[in-house]
Short mmCIF file of C-alpha atoms in Angstrom, two decimals:
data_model
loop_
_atom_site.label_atom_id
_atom_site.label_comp_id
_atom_site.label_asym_id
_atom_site.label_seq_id
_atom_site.Cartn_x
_atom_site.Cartn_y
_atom_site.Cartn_z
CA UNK V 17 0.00 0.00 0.00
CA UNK V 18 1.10 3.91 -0.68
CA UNK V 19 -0.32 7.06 -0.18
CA UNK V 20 -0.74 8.99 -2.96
CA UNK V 21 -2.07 13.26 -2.86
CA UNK V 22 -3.33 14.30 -6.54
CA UNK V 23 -4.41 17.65 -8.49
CA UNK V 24 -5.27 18.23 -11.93
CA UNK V 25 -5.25 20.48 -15.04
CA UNK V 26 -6.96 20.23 -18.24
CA UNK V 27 -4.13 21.68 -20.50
CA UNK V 28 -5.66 21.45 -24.33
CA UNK V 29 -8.94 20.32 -26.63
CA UNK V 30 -9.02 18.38 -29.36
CA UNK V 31 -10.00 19.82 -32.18
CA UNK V 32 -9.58 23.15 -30.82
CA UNK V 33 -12.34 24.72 -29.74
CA UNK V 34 -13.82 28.19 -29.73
CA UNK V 35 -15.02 30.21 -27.49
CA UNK V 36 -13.01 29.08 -24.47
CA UNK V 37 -10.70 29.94 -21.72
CA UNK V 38 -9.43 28.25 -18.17
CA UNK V 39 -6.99 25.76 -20.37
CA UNK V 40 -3.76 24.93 -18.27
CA UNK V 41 -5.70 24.57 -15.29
CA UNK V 42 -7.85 22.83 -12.83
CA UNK V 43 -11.07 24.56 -14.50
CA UNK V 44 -11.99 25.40 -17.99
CA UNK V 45 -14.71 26.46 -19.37
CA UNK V 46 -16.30 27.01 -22.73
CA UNK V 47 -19.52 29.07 -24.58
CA UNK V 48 -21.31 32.39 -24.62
CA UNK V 49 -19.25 34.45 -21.92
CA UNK V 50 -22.79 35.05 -20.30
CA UNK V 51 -23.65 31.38 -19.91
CA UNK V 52 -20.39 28.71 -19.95
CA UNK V 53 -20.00 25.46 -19.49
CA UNK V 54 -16.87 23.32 -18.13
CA UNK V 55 -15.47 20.94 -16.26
CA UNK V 56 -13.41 21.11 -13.08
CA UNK V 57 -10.99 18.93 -11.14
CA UNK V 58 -10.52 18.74 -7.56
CA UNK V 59 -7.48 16.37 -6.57
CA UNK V 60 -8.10 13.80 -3.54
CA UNK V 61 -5.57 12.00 -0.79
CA UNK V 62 -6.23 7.87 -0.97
CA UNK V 63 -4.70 4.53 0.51
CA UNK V 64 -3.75 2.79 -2.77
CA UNK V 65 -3.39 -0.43 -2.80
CA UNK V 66 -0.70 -1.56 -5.99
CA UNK V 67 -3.16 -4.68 -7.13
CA UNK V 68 -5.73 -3.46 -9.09
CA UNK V 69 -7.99 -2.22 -6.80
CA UNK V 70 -10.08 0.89 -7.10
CA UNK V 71 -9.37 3.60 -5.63
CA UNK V 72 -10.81 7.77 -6.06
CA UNK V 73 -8.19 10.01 -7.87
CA UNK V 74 -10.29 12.66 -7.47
CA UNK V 75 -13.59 14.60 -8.03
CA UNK V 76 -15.02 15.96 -11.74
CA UNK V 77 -17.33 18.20 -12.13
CA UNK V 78 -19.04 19.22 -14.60
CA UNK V 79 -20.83 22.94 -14.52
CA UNK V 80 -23.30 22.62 -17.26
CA UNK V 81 -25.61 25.34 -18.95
CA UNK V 82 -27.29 26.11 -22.23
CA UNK V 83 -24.76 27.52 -24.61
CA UNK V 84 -23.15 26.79 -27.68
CA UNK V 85 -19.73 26.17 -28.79
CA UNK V 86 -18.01 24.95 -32.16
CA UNK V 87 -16.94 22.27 -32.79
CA UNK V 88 -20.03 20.26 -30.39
CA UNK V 89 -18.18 17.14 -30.34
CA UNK V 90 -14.14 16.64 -28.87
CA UNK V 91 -11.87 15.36 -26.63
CA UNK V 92 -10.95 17.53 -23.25
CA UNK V 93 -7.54 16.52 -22.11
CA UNK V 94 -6.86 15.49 -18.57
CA UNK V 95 -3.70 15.30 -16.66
CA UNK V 96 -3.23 13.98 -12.97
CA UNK V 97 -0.11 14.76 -10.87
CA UNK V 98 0.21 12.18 -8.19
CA UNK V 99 2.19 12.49 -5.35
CA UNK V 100 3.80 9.44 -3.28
CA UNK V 101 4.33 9.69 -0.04
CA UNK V 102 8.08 9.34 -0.80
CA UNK V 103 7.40 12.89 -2.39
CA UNK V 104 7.90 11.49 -5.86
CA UNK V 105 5.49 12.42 -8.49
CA UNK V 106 3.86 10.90 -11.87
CA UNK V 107 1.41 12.66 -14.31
CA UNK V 108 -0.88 10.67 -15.97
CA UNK V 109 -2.72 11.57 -19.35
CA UNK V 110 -6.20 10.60 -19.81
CA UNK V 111 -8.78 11.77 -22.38
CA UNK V 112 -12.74 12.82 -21.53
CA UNK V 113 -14.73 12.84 -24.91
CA UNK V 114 -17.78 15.50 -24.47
CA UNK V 115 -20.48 16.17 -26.69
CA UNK V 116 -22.73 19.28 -26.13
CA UNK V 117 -26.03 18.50 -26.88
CA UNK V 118 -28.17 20.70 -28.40
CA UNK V 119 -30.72 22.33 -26.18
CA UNK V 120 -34.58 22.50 -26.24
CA UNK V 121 -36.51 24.67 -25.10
CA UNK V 122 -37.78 22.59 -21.87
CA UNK V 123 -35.46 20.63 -20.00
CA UNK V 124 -35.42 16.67 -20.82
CA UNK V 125 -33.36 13.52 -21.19
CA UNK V 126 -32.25 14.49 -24.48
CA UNK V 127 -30.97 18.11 -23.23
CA UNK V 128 -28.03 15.84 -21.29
CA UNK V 129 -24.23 16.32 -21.98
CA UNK V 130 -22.34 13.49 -22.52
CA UNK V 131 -19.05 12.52 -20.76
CA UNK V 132 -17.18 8.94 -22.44
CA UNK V 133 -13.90 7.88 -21.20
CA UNK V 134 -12.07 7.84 -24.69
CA UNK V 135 -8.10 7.28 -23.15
CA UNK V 136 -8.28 5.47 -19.90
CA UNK V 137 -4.68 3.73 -20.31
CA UNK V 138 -2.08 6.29 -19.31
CA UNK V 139 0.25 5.06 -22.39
CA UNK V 140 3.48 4.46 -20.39
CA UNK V 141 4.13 2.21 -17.03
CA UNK V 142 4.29 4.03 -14.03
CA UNK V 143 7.34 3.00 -11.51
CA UNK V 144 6.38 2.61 -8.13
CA UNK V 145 9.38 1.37 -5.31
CA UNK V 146 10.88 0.14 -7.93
CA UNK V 147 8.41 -2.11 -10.34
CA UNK V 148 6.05 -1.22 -12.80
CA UNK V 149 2.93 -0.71 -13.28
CA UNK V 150 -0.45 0.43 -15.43
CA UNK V 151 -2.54 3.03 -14.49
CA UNK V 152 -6.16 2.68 -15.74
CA UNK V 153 -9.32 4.91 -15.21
CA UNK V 154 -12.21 2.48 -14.17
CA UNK V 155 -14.70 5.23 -15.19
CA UNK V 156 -17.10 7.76 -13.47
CA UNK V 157 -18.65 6.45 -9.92
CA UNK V 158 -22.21 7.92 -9.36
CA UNK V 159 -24.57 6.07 -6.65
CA UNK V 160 -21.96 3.69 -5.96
CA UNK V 161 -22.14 2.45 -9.97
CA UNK V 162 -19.36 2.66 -11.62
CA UNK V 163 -19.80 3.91 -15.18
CA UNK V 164 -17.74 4.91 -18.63
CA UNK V 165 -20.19 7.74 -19.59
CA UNK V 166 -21.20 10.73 -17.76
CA UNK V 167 -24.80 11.83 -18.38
CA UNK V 168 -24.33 14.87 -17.12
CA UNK V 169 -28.35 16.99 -16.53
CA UNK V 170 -28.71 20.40 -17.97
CA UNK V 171 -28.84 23.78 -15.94
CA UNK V 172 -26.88 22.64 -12.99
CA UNK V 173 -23.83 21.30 -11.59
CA UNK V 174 -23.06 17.58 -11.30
CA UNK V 175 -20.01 15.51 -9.96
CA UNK V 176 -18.74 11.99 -9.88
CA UNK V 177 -15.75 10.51 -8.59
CA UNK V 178 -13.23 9.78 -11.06
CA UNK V 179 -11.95 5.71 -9.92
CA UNK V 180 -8.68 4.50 -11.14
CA UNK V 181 -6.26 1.49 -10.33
CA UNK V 182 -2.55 0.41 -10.66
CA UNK V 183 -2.13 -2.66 -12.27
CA UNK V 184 0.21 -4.94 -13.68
CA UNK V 185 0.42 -5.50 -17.67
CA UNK V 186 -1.61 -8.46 -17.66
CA UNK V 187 -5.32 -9.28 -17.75
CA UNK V 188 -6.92 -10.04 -14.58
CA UNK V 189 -10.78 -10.98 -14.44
CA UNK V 190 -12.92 -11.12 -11.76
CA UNK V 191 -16.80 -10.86 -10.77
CA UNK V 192 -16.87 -7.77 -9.10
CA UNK V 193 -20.55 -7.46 -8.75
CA UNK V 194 -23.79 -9.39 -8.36
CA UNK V 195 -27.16 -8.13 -7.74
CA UNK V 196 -29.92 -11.18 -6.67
CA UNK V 197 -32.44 -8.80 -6.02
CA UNK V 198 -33.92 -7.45 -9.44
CA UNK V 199 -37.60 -5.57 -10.02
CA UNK V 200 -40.49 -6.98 -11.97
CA UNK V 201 -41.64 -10.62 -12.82
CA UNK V 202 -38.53 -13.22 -13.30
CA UNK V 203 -36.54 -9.75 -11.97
CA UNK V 204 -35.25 -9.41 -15.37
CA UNK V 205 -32.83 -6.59 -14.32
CA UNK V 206 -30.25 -8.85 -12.42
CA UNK V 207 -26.89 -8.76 -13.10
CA UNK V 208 -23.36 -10.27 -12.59
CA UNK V 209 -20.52 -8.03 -13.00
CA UNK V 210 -17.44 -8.84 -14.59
CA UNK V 211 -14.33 -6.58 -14.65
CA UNK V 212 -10.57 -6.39 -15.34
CA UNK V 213 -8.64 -5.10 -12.92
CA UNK V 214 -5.69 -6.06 -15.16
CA UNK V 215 -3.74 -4.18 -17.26
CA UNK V 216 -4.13 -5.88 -20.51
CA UNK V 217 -6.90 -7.15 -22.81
CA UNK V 218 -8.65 -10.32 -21.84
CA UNK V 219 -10.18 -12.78 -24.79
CA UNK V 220 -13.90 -14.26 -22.96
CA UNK V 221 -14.57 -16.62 -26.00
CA UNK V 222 -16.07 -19.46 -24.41
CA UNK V 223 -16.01 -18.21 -20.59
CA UNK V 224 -19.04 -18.96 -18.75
CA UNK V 225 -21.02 -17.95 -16.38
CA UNK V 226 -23.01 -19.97 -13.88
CA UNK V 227 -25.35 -19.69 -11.04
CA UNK V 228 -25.33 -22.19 -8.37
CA UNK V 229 -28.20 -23.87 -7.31
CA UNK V 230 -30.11 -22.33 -10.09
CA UNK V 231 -28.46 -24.11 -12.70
CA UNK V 232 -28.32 -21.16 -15.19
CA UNK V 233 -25.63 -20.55 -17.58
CA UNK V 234 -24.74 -18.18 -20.29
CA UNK V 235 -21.44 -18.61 -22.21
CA UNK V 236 -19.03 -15.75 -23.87
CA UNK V 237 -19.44 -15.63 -27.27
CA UNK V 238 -16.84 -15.68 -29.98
CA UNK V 239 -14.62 -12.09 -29.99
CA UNK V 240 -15.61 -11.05 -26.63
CA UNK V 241 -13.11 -9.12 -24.98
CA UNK V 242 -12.90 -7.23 -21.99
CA UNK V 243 -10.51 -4.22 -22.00
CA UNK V 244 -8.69 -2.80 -18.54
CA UNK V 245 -10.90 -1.47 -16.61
CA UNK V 246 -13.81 -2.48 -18.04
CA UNK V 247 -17.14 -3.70 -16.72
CA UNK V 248 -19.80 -6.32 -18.15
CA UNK V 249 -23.24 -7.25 -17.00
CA UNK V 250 -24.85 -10.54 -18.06
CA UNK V 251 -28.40 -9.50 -16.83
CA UNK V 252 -31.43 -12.21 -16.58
CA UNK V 253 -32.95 -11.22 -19.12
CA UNK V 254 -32.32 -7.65 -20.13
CA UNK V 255 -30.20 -5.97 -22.64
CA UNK V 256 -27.56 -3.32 -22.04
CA UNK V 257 -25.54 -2.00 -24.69
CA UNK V 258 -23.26 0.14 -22.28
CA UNK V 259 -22.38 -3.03 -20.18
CA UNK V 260 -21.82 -5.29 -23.38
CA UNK V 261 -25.21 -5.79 -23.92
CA UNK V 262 -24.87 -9.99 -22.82
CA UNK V 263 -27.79 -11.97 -21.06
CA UNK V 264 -29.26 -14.93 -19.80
CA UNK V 265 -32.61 -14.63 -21.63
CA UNK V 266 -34.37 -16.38 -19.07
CA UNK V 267 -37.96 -15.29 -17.91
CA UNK V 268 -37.60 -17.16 -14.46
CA UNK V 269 -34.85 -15.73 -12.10
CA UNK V 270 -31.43 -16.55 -12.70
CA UNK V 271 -29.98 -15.41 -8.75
CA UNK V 272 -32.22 -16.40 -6.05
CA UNK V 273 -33.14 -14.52 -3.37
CA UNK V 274 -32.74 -16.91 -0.98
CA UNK V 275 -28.54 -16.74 -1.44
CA UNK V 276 -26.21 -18.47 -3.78
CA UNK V 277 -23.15 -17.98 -5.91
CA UNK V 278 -22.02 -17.10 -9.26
CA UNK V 279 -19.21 -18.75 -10.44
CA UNK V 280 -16.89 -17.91 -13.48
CA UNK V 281 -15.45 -20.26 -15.45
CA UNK V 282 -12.93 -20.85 -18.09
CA UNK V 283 -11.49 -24.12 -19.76
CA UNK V 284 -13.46 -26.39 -16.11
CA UNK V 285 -11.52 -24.02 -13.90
CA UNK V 286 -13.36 -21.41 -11.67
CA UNK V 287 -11.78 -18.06 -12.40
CA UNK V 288 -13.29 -16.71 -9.36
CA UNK V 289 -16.43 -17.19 -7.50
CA UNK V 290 -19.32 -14.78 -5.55
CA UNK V 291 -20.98 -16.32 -2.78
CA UNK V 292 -23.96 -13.88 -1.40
CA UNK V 293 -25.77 -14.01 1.61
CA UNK V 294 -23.76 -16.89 3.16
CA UNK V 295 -25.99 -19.27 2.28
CA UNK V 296 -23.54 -21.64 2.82
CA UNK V 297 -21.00 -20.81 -0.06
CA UNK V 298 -17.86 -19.60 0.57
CA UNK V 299 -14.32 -18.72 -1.55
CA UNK V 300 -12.81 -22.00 -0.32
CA UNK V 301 -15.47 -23.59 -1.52
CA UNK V 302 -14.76 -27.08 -4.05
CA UNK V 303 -15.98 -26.84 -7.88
#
């Protein structure tokens, strides 16, 4: 474990963009000089531990009201100076793609910004007492969800905690989520969370899931693969295009509420496993 202190800067757009000022440091903003948007970056102190696990880097906000700006579309640069508590310091380059929407005349759904990761690999290993490692951005945290797109409501301010990791350069999949309680008949909206908390791409061809004592399984198909950082959802029997869009397709529930465990699997060996409500299942468990 270190300690790391951060702060942040937003030194350029790209394309260019026009009107806009703020560039170079922790706030910039862009638009009519009577009504501008921007985003902002407060810096945070954390505990880190050096295996892939989460931690916050900091705080984004993003200030957002109706104006215009040209282009609408492009990519606001972030860079994060982190301290160690040996007083040594890294910065780390990551990209925020932003799109501002056009506005109506009534606030809706359709009036919301849009925040996407686009660079959440800083491109070169960071050296920490003495080894090496990846630094990834797992994406926005909101509600305790962690997400790769900001939605971000018109005519206010709105913040999420920006989550990142340092990882070794290799892929390293877990189940880092699993929700047995869903809504509606069959509770189509369950889920099971996978994520790599590795620092390299991970082929899921063939990988399954399964849910123990249920029964249910749903396989990987061909070409799936899960990048660094990223999270997929194999819900019961919904479809979600910003978590892979995979599912059981079963009408009857898939995690019961009663307390089970969801097992990955690749090749007849269990990856890892997610016993909930200690229904008797546990990490030790056998196959």
């Amino acid at each position: 474990m270190t300690t790391v202190v951060t702060s942040g800067v937003f030194p350029t757009t790209s394309p260019a963009i026009s009107p806009v000022n703020g560039l170079g440091t922790a706030d910039v903003r862009w638009g009519n000089s009577g009504s501008q948007s921007g985003y902002q970056f407060r810096g945070a102190a954390a505990d880190v531990q050096l295996d892939g696990t989460e931690f916050v880097v900091g705080t984004f906000v993003h200030r957002n009201l109706p104006t215009s700006v040209s282009p609408s579309k492009f990519n606001v640069m972030l860079t994060v100076n982190v301290m160690f508590e040996d007083g040594s310091t890294t910065d780390l380059n990551f990209a925020f793609h932003h799109y501002e929407t056009p506005n109506s005349t009534g606030s809706s759904p359709v009036d919301d910004d849009l925040v996407d990761l686009q660079e959440f690999i800083h491109p070169q290993p960071v050296t920490i007492d003495g080894k090496q490692y990846k630094a990834v951005l797992s994406g926005f945290k909101r509600g305790g969800q962690i997400v790769r797109q900001f939605r971000s409501p018109e005519g206010g301010v709105n913040f999420a905690e920006v989550v990142c990791m340092f990882t070794f350069d290799e892929p390293d999949v877990i189940i880092s989520d699993l929700r047995y309680l869903g809504n509606g008949t069959g509770q189509p909206d369950e889920y099971i969370e996978i994520l790599n908390k590795g620092g390299a791409p991970q082929d899921l061809t063939g990988w399954v899931v399964e849910s123990k004592p249920t029964g249910h399984t749903y396989t990987f198909p061909p070409g799936t693969v899960i990048q660094p950082g990223q999270r997929y959802r194999v819900y019961t029997d919904e479809v979600r295009q910003e978590f892979g869009g995979f599912s059981f397709g079963s009408s009857e529930q898939v995690w019961r509420d009663e307390g089970g465990i969801g097992r990955l699997v690749h090749n007849g060996f269990v990856v890892d496993q997610y016993p909930y409500l200690d229904k008797g299942f546990n990490k030790t468990a056998a196959p």
